[in-house]
C-alpha positions as CSV (number, residue, x, y, z in Angstrom):
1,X,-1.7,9.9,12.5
2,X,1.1,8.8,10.1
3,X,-0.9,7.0,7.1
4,X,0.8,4.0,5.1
5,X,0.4,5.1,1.4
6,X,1.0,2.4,-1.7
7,X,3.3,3.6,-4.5
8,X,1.6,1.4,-7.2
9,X,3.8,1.6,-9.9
10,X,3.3,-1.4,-11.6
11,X,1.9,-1.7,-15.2
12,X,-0.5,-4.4,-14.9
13,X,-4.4,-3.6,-14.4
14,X,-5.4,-6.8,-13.3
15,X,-1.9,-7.0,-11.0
16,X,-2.4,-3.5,-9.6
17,X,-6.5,-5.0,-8.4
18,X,-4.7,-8.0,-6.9
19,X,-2.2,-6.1,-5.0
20,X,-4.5,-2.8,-4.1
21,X,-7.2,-5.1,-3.1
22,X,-4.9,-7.7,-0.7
23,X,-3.2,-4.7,0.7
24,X,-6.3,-2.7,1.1
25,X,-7.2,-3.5,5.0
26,X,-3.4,-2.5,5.8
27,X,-3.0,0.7,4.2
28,X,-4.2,4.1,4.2
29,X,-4.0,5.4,0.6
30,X,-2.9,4.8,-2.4
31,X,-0.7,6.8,-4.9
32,X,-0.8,6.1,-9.0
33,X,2.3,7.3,-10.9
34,X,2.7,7.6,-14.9
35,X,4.0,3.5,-14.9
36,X,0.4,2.9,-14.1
37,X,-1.6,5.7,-15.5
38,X,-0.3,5.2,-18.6
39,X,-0.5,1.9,-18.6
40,X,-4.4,1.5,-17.8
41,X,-5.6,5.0,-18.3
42,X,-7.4,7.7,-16.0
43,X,-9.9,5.0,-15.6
44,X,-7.4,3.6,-13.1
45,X,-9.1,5.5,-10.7
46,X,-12.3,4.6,-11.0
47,X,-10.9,0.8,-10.6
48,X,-9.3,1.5,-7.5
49,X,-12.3,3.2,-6.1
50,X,-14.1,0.1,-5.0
51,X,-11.3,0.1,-2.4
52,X,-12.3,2.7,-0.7
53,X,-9.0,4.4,0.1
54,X,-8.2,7.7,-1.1
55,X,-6.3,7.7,-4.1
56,X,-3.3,10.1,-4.9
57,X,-2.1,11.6,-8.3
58,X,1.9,11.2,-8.3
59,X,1.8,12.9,-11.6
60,X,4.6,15.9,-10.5
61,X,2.6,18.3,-12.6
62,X,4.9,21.1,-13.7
63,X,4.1,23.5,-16.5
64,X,2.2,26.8,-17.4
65,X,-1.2,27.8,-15.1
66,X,-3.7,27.2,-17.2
67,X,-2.0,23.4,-18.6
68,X,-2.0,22.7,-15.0
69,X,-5.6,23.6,-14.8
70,X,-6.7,21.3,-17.3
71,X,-4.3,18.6,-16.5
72,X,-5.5,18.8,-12.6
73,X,-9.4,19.2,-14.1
74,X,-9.4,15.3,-16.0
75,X,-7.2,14.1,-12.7
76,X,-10.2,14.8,-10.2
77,X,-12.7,14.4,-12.7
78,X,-11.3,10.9,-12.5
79,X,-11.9,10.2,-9.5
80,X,-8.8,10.9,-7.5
81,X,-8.4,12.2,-3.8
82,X,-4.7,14.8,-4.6
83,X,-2.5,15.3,-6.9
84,X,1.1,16.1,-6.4
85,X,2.8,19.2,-8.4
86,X,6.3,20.4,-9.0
87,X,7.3,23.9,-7.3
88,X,10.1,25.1,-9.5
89,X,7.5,25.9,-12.6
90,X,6.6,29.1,-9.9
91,X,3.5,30.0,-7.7
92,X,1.3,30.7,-10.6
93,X,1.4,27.4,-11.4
94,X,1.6,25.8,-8.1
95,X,-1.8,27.9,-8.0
96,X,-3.3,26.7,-10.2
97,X,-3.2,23.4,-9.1
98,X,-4.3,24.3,-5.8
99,X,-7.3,26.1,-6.9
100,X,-8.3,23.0,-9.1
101,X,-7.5,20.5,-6.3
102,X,-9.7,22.6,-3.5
103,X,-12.4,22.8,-5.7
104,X,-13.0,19.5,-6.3
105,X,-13.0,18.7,-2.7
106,X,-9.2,17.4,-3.2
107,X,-6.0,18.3,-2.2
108,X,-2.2,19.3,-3.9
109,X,1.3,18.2,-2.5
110,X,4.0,19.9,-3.8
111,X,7.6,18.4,-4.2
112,X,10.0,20.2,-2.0
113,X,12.7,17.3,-2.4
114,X,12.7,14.0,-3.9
115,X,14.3,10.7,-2.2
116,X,17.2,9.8,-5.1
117,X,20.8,10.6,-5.2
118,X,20.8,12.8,-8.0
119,X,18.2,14.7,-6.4
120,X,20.5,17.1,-4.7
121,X,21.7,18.3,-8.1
122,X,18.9,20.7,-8.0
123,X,17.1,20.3,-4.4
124,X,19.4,22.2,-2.7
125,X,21.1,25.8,-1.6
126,X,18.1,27.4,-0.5
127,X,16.0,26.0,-3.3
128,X,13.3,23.2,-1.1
129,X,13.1,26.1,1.4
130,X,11.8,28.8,-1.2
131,X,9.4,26.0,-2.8
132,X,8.2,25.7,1.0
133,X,7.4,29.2,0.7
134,X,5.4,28.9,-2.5
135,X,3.4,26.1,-0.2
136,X,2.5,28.6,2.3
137,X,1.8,31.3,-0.4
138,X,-0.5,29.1,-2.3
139,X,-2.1,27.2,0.4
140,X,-1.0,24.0,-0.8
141,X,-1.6,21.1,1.4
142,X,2.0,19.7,2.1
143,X,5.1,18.7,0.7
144,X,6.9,15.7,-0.4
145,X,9.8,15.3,1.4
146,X,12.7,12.2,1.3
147,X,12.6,9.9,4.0
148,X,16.1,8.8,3.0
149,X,17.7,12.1,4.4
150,X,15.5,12.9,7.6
151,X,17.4,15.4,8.9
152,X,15.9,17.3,5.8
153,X,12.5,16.3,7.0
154,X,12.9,17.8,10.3
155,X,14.2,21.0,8.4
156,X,11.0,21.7,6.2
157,X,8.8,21.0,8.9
158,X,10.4,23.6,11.0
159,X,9.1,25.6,7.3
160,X,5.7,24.5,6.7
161,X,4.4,24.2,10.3
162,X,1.6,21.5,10.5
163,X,1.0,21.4,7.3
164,X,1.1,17.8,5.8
165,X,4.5,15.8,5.1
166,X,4.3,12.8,2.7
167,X,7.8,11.5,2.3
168,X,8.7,8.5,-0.4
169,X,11.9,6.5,-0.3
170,X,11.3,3.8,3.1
171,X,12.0,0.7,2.4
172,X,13.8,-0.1,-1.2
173,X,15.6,3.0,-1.3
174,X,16.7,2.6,2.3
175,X,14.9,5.1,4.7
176,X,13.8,3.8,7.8
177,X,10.2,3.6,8.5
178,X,11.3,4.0,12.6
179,X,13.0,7.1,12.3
180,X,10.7,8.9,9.3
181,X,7.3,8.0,11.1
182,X,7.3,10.4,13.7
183,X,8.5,13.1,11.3
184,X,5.9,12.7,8.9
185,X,2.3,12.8,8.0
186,X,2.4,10.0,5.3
187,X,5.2,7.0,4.3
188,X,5.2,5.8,0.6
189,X,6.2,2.8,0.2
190,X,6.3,1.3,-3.2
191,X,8.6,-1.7,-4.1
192,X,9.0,-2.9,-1.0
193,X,5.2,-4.0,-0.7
194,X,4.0,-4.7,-4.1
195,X,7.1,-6.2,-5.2
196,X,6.8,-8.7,-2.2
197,X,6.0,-12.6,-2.6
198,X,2.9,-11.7,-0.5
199,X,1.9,-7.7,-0.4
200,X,-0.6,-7.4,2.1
201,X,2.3,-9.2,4.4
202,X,4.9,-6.6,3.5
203,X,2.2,-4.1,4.3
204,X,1.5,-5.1,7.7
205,X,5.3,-4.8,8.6
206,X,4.6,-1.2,8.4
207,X,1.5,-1.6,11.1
208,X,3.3,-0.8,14.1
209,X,4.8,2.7,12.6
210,X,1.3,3.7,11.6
211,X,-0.3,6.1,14.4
């Protein structure tokens, strides 16, 4: 099945309830960045909860094991369903995340490439393929992967097998929900749904690449 996940990056409490809770019935998941969490707190998560959706830590967690131990610790003591960690900091760390995630029931994604221009600067030559590898050597649950450049989508899942794809950038940054779905285990999609005059429509464009 390829889940619909909601990139709610707004900074609003009281606007992130009104659009998590008309978009609920039309999405799978949704995913909390720093705009958010830093905005309303951890506690975000235990506001979304009465949603019933599992809720994802975009927090790109990148620094020393045992930082990313606590860091992950306070994320799924929150309440929240994954977290999503940066690669490049090396498999001790990407381990540590893991281990924190899987022990709380939860899961980590690590960032093999992000969905920006500027991205490529450094997400490239060899570099998502090796962080692939820390994926596999960690048992990490997936990757995130850009859904504007699919031809790098089929790539890494030629790399990580059936492990699980979650892949940002349909809709505002121009990938195309038609071509991505079928590659993919998860589509983010942020501005194109909250920002909408009415979310939960916006949402429910997405229904007939959801299967």
């Amino acid at each position: 099945m390829t889940e619909l996940i909601l990139s709610l990056d707004v900074t609003g409490l009281k606007e992130a309830l009104r659009i998590a809770g008309a978009c609920a019935p039309e999405i799978d998941a949704i995913k909390v960045g720093y705009p958010l969490a830093l905005a309303a707190g951890l506690g975000i998560a235990g506001e979304l909860a009465g949603f019933g959706l599992p809720l994802i830590a975009d927090f790109k967690v990148a620094d020393i094991p045992n930082t990313n131990t606590l860091i992950c610790e306070q994320v799924f003591a929150a309440g929240f369903s994954a977290v999503i960690a940066q690669g490049f900091p090396g498999p001790d760390s990407v381990a540590a995340c893991v281990e924190a995630a899987h022990a709380h029931g939860g899961e980590c994604y690590v960032v093999a490439e992000m969905s920006h221009p500027g991205a490529l600067t450094f997400f490239s030559a060899g570099v998502p393929e090796r962080l692939c590898e820390i994926v596999a050597e960690t048992g990490a649950d997936g990757i995130i992967a850009p859904a504007t450049r699919p031809e790098r989508v089929r790539a890494l899942r030629a790399l990580i097998g059936k492990k699980k794809i979650l892949s940002p950038g349909i809709g505002a940054q121009g990938g195309d929900p038609a071509e991505i779905a079928p590659l993919v285990d998860g589509m983010i999609v942020g501005r194109s749904i909250y920002g909408a005059a009415d979310p939960a429509a916006a949402a429910r464009t997405y229904a007939p690449y959801r299967r």
